[in-house]
Short mmCIF file of C-alpha atoms and ligand atoms in Angstrom, two decimals:
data_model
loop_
_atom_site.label_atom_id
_atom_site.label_comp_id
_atom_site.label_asym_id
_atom_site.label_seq_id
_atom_site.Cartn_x
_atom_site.Cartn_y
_atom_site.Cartn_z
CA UNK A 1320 63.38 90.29 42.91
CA UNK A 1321 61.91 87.87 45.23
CA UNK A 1322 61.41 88.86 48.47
CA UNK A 1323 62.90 85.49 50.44
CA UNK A 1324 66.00 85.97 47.67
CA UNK A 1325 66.66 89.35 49.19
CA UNK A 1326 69.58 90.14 51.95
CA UNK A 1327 68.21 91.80 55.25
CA UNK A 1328 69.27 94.97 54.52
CA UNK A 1329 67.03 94.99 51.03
CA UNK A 1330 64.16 93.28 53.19
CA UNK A 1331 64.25 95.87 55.60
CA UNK A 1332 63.53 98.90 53.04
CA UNK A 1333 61.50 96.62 50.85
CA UNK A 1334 59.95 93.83 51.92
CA UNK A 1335 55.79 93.82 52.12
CA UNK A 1336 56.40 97.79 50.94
CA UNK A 1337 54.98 98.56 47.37
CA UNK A 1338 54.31 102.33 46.33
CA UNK A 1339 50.81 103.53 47.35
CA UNK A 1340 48.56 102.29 44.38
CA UNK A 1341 46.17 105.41 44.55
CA UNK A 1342 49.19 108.13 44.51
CA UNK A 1343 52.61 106.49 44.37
CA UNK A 1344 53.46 107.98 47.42
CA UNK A 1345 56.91 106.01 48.14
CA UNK A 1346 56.36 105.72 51.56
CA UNK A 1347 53.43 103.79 53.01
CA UNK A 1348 50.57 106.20 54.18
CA UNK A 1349 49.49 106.44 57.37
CA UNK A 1350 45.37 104.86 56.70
CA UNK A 1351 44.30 106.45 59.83
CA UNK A 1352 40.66 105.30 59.03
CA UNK A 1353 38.94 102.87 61.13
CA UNK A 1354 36.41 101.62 58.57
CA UNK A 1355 36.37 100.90 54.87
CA UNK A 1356 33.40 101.57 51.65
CA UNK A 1357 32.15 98.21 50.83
CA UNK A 1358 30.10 98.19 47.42
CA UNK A 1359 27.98 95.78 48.00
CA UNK A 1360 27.12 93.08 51.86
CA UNK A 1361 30.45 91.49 51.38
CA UNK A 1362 32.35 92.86 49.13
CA UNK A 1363 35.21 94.54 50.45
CA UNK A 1364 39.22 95.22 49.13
CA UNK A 1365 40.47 92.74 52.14
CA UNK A 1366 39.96 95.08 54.88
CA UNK A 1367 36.62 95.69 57.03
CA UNK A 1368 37.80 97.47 60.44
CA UNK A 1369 40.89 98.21 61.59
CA UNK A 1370 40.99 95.90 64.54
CA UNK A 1371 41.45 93.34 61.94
CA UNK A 1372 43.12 95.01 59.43
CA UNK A 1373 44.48 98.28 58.96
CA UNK A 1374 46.98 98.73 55.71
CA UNK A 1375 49.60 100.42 57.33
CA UNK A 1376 49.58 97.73 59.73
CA UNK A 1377 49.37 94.91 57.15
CA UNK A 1378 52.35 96.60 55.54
CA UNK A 1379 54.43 96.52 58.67
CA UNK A 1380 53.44 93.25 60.04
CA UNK A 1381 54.98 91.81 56.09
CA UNK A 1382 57.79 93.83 56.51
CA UNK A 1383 58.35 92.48 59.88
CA UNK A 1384 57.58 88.42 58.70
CA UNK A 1385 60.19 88.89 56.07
CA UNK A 1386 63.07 90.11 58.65
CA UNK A 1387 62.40 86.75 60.85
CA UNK A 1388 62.22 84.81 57.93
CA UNK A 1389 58.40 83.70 58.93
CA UNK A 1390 55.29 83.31 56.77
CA UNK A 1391 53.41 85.24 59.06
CA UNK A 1392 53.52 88.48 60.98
CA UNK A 1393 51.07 89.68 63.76
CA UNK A 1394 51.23 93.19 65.84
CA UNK A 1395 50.16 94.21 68.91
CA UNK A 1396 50.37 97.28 71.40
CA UNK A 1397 53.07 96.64 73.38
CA UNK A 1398 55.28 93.60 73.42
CA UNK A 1399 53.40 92.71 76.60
CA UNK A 1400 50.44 92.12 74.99
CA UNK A 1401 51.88 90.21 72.00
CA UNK A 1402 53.32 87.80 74.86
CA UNK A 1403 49.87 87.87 76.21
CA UNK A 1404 48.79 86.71 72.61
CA UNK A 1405 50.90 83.54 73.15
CA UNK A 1406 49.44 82.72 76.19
CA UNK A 1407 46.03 82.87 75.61
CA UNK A 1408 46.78 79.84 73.23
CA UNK A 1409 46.97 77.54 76.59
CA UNK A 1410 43.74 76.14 78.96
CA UNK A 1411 43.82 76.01 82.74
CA UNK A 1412 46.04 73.15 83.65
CA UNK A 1413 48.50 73.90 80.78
CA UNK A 1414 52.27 74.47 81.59
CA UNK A 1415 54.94 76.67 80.50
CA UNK A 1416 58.35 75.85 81.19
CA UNK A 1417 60.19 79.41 81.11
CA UNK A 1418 63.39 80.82 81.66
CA UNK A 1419 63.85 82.18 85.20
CA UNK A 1420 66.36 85.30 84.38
CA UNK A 1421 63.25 86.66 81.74
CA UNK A 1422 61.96 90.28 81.50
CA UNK A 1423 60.43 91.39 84.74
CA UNK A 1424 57.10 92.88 82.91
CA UNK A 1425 56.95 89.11 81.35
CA UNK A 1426 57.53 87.46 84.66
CA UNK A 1427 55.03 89.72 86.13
CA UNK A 1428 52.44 88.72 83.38
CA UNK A 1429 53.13 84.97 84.07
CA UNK A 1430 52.75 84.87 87.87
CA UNK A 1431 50.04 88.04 88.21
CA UNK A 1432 47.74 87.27 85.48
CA UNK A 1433 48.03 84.01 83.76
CA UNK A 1434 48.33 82.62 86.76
CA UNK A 1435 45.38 82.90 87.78
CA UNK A 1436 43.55 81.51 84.76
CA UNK A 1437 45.44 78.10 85.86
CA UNK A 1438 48.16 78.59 83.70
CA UNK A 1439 51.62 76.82 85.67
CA UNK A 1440 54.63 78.24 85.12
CA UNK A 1441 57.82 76.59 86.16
CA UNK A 1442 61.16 78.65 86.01
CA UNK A 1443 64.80 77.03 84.96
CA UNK A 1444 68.22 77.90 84.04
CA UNK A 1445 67.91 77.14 80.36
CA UNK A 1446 71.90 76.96 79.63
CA UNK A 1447 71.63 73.45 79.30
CA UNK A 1448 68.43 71.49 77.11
CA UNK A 1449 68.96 68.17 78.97
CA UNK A 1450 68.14 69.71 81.95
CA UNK A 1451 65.18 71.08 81.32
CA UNK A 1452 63.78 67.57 79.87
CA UNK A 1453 62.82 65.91 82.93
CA UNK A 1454 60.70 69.24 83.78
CA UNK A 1455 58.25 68.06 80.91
CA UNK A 1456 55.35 66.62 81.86
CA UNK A 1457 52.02 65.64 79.89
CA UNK A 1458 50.71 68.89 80.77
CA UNK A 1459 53.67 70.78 79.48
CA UNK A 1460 52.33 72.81 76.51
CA UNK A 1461 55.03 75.65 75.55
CA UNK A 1462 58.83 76.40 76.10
CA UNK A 1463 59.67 80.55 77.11
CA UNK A 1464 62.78 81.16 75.80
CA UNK A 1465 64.82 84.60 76.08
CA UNK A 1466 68.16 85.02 74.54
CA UNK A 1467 70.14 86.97 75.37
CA UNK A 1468 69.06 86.97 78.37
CA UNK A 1469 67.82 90.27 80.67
CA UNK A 1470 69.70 91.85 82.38
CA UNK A 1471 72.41 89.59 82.45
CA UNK A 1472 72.99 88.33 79.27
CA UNK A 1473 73.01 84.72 78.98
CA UNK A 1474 72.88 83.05 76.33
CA UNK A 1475 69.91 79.69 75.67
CA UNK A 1476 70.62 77.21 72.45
CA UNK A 1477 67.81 78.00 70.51
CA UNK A 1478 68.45 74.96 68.25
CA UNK A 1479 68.71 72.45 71.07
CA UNK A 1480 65.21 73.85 72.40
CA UNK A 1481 64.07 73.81 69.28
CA UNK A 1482 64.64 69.67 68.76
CA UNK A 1483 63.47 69.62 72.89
CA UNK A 1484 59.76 71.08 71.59
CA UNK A 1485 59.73 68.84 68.26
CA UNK A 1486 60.19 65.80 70.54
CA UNK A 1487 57.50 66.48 73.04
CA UNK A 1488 55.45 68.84 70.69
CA UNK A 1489 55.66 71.49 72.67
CA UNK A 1490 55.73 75.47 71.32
CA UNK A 1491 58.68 77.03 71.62
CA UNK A 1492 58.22 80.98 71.81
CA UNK A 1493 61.62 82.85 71.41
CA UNK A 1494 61.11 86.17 73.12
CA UNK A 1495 64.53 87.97 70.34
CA UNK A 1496 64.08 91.03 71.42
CA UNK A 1497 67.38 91.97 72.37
CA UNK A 1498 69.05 90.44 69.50
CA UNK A 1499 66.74 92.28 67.12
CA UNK A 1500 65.78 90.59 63.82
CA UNK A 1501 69.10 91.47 62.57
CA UNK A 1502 71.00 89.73 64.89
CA UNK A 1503 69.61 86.37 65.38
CA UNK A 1504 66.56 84.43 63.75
CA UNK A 1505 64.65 82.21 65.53
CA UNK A 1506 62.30 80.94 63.00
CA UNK A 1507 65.09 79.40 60.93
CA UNK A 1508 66.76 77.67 64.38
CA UNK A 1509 63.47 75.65 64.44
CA UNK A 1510 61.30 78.24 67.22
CA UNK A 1511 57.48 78.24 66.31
CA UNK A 1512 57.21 81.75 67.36
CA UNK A 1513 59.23 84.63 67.52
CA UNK A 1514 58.30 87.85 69.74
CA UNK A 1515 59.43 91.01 70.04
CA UNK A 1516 59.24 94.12 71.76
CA UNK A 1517 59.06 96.32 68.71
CA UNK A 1518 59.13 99.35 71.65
CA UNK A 1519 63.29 98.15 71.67
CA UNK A 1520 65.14 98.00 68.48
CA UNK A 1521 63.68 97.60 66.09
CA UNK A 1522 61.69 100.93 66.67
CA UNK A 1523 65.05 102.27 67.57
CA UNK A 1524 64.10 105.56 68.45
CA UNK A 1525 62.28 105.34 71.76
CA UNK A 1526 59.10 106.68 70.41
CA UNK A 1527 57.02 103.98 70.17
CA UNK A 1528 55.31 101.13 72.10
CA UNK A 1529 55.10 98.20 70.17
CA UNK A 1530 54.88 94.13 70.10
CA UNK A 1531 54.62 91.60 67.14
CA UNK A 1532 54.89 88.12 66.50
CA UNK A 1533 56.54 86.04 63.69
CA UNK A 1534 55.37 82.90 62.24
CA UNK A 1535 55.27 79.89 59.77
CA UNK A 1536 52.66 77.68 60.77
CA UNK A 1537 49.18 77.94 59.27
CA UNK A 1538 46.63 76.85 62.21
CA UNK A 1539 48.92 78.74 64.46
CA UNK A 1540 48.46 82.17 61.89
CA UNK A 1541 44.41 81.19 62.66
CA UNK A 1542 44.53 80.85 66.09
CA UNK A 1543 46.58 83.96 66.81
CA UNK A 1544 45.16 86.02 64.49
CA UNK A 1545 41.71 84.77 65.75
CA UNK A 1546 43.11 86.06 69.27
CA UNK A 1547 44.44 89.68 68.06
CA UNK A 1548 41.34 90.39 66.82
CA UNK A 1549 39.06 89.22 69.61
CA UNK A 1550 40.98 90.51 72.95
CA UNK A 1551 41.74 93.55 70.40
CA UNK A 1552 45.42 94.64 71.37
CA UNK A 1553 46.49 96.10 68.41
CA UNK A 1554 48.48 99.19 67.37
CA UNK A 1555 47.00 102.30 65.43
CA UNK A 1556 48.49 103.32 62.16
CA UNK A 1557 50.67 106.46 63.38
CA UNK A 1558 52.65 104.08 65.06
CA UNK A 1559 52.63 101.09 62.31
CA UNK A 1560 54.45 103.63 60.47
CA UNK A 1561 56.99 104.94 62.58
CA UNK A 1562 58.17 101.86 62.87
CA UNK A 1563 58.00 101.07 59.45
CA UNK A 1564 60.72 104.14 59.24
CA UNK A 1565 62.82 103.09 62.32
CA UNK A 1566 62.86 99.93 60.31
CA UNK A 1567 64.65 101.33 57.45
CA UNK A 1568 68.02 101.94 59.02
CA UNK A 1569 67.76 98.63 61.49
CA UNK A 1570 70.44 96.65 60.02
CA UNK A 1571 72.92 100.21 59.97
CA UNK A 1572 71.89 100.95 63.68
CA UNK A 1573 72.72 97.28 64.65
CA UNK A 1574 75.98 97.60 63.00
CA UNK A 1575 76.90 100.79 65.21
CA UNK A 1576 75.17 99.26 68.41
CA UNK A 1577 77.64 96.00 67.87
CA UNK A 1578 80.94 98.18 67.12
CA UNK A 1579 80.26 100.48 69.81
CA UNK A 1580 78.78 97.29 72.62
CA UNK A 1581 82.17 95.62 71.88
CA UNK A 1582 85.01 98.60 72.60
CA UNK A 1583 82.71 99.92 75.86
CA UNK A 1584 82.47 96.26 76.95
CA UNK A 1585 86.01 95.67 77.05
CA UNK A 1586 86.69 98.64 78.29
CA UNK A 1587 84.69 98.03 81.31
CA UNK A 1588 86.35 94.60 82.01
CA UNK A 1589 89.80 96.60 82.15
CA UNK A 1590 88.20 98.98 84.80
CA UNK A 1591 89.60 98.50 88.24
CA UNK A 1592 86.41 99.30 89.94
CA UNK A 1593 84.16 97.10 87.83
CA UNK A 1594 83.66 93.65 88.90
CA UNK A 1595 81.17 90.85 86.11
CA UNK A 1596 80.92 92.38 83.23
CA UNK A 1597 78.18 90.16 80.89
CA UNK A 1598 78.22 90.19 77.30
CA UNK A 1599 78.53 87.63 75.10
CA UNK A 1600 81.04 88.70 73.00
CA UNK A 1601 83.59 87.78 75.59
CA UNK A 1602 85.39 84.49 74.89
CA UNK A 1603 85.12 84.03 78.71
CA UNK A 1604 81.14 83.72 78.36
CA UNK A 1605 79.71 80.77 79.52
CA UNK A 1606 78.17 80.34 75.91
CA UNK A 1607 79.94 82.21 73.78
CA UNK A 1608 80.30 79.35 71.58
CA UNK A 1609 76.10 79.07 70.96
CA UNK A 1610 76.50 82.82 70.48
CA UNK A 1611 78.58 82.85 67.75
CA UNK A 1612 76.66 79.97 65.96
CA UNK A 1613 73.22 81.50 66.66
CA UNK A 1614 73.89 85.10 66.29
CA UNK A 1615 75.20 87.36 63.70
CA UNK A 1616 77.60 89.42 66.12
CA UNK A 1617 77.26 90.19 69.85
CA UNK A 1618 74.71 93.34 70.39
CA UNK A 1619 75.23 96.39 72.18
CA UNK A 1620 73.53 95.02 75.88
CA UNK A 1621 75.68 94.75 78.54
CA UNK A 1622 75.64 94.73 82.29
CA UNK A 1623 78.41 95.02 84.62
CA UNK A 1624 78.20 95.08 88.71
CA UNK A 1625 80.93 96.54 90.69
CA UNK A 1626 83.25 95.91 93.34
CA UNK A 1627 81.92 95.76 96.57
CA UNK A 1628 78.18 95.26 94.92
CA UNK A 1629 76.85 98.81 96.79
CA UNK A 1630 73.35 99.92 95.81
CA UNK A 1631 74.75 103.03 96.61
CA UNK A 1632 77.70 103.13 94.52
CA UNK A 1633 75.57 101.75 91.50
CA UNK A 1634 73.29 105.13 92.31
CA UNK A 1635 75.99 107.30 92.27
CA UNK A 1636 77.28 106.13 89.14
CA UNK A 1637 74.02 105.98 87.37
CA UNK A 1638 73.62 109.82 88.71
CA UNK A 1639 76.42 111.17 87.61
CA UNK A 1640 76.42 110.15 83.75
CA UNK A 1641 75.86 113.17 81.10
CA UNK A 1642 75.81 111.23 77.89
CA UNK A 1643 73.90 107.89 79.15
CA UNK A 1644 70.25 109.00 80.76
CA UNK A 1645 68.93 106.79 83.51
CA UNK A 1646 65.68 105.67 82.33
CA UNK A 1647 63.65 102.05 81.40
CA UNK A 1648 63.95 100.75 78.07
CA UNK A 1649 66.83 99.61 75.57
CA UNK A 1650 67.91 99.67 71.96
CA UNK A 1651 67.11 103.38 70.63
CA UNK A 1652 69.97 105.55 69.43
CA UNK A 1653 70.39 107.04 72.40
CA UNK A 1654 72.27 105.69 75.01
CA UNK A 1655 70.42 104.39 77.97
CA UNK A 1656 71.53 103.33 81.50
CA UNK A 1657 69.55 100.97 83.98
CA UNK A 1658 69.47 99.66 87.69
CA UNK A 1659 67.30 96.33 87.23
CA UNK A 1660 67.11 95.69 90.66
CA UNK A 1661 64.69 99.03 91.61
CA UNK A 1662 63.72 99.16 87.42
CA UNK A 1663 63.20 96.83 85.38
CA UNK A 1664 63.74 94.08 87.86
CA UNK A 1665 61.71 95.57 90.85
CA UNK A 1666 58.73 93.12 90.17
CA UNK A 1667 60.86 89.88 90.89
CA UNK A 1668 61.85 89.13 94.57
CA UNK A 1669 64.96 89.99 95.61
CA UNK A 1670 65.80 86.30 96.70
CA UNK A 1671 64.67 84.96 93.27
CA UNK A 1672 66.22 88.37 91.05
CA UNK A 1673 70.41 87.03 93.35
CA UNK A 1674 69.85 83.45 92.20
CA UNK A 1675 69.99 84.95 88.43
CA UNK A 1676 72.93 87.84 88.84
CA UNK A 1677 70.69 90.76 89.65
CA UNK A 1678 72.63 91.63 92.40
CA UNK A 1679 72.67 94.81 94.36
CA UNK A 1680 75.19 96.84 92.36
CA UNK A 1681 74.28 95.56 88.46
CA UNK A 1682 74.19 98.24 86.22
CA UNK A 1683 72.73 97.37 82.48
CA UNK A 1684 73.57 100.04 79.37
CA UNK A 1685 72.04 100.13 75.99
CA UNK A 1686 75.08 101.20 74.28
CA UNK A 1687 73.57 103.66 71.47
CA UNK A 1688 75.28 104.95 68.14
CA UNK A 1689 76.84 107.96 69.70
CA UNK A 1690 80.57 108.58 68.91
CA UNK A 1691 82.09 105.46 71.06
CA UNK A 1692 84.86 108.07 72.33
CA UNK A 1693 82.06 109.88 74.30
CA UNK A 1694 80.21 106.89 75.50
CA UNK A 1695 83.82 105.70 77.19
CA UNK A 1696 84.40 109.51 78.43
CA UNK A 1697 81.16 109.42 80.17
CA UNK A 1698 81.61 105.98 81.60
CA UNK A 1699 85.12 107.12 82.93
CA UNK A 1700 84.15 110.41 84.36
CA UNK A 1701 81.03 108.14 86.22
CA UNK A 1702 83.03 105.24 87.41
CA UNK A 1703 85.51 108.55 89.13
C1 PLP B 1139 60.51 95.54 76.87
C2 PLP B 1139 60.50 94.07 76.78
C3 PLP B 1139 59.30 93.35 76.77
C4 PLP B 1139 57.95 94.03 76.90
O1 PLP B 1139 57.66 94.84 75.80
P1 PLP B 1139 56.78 96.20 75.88
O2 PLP B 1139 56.82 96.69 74.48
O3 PLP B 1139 57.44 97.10 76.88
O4 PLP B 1139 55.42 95.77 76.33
C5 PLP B 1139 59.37 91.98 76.66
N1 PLP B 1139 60.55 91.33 76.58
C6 PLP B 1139 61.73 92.00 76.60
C7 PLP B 1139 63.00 91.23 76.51
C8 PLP B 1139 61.74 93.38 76.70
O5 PLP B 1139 62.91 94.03 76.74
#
């Protein structure tokens, strides 16, 4: 069967995955090698050094292509340095017109680093397109898109951004990873680029730091490709193929993440001491509507503050949970709690992180694929 004929879930175990030639090993080796036997000057089987190609790597980033529908797939080390990937496509004076409630580590990137190669950066509320328009100018090179939004779960129209960049030939970068390739697909809403923190879901098991980038166009391919092998940010083989595993059971972990986000998120909302609770499942949501058209269910992010907005209370909570751990990250099995304001969020000024909901008291949970009962108990017991 054709691999674009196949449904996600046969992609994910399948796609860019053939038995091992040599052995028939089922599962794709790990080619911890750095260098390969060349015949003759020239003559090699497609790989040289494994900066520039490694075959567990070339394995995972087809795999990975396939799942956001793209042509292309490029990995990195962390998703950090696929995003700085994108960016190194610009020249000093170029501008990026970004969404202002983005990952802190991005945000950081933006105004700490690029910045200072002359890169601008301008940040917007990206709920509506036509208000981003008249921030275009002629040196407006690339559109930063993040949906759904972190930590507080908006939700951007990829589709109108998508005809917003065609217009004014811009790139539009969709940073999808908290949808997860199961969830939502960029590429096929019209984005030029899809990235992901691999390190999230779509590793799923919090053991790996990861980024990659999807793709269809050609002298794009060149130009990143030509950049992942220069500045040299890849990821070794051991890791290419633990994701390759995680990868396996994606679209079943997804499923579970979804069921499970929905009952804990309405559950919350019922909770007397709980005060926003964002997730865009909610018919209430600002943009539930571009949710349901964009995405293939709802996730299992979701943030809630609480009355009164204490940082205290939000530490006590956060403290006192047995089945949630406080730590950074998102999307593994486990369940994961989060205080964006001193973690994730820390990086971003506390006048600029209340503008976009970050407030005092926000707590974010990856909802994992526990037993939903226990996630609720654990919640309850918290809250007091
Ligand atoms: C974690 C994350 C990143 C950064 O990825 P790393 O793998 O930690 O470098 C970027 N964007 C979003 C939305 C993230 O959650």
């Amino acid at each position: 069967m054709r691999e674009e004929n196949m449904k996600f879930e046969t992609k994910a175990i399948h796609a860019g995955v053939q038995p091992d030639e040599a052995t028939g090993a089922i599962m794709t080796p790990i080619y911890q090698t750095t260098t390969y036997a060349q015949p003759r000057p020239g003559e090699n089987k497609g790989y040289e050094y494994s900066r520039t190609l490694n075959p567990t790597r070339h394995a995972l980033e087809k795999n990975l292509a396939a799942l956001e529908n793209g042509k292309h797939g490029l990995a990195f080390g962390s998703g950090l340095a696929a995003i700085d990937a994108c960016m190194r496509l610009l020249n000093p004076g170029d501008e990026v017109i970004s969404t202002n409630d983005l990952y802190g580590g991005t945000y950081r990137q933006f105004t700490k680093v690029h910045a200072r190669y002359g890169i601008k950066f301008r940040f917007a509320g990206m709920q509506h397109a036509a208000a981003i328009e008249p921030l275009i100018s002629a040196n407006t090179k690339m559109l930063w898109v993040e949906t759904p939004t972190n930590p507080t779960m908006n939700i951007i129209d990829i589709e109108a951004f998508a005809a917003l960049a065609k217009k004014h030939q811009l790139i539009l970068v969709v940073d999808n990873t908290f949808a997860s390739p199961y969830l939502q697909n960029p590429l096929d809403l019209g984005a030029d680029i899809v990235m992901h923190s691999v390190t999230k879901y779509i590793g799923g098991h919090s053991d790996v730091v990861m980024g990659f980038l999807a793709l269809n166009d050609d002298k794009l391919r060149t130009d990143l490709a030509f950049i992942q092998n220069s500045v040299g940010a890849v990821c070794g083989p051991m890791d290419c193929f633990l994701v390759l595993r995680g990868i396996k059971t994606l679209h079943l972990r997804m499923q579970r993440h979804c069921e499970n986000g929905a009952k804990v998120a309405h559950w919350l909302k019922a909770h007397p001491k709980v005060d926003k609770v964002y997730w865009p499942g909610f018919e209430s949501h600002p943009n539930h509507e571009v949710a349901k058209r964009q995405m293939r269910d709802f996730g299992g992010m979701i943030s809630f503050s609480l009355i009164g907005d204490k940082m205290e209370d939000a530490f006590d909570l956060v403290s006192r949970l047995t089945v949630f751990t406080l730590a950074e990250s998102l999307g593994g099995v486990e369940s994961l709690a989060g205080h964006p304001a001193t973690m994730t969020h820390a990086a971003i000024p506390k006048d600029e992180r209340a503008k976009t909901g970050v407030t005092d008291s926000l707590i974010r949970i990856s909802v994992g694929i526990e037993h939903v009962d226990d996630l609720i108990a654990d919640l309850a017991q918290a809250l007091g």
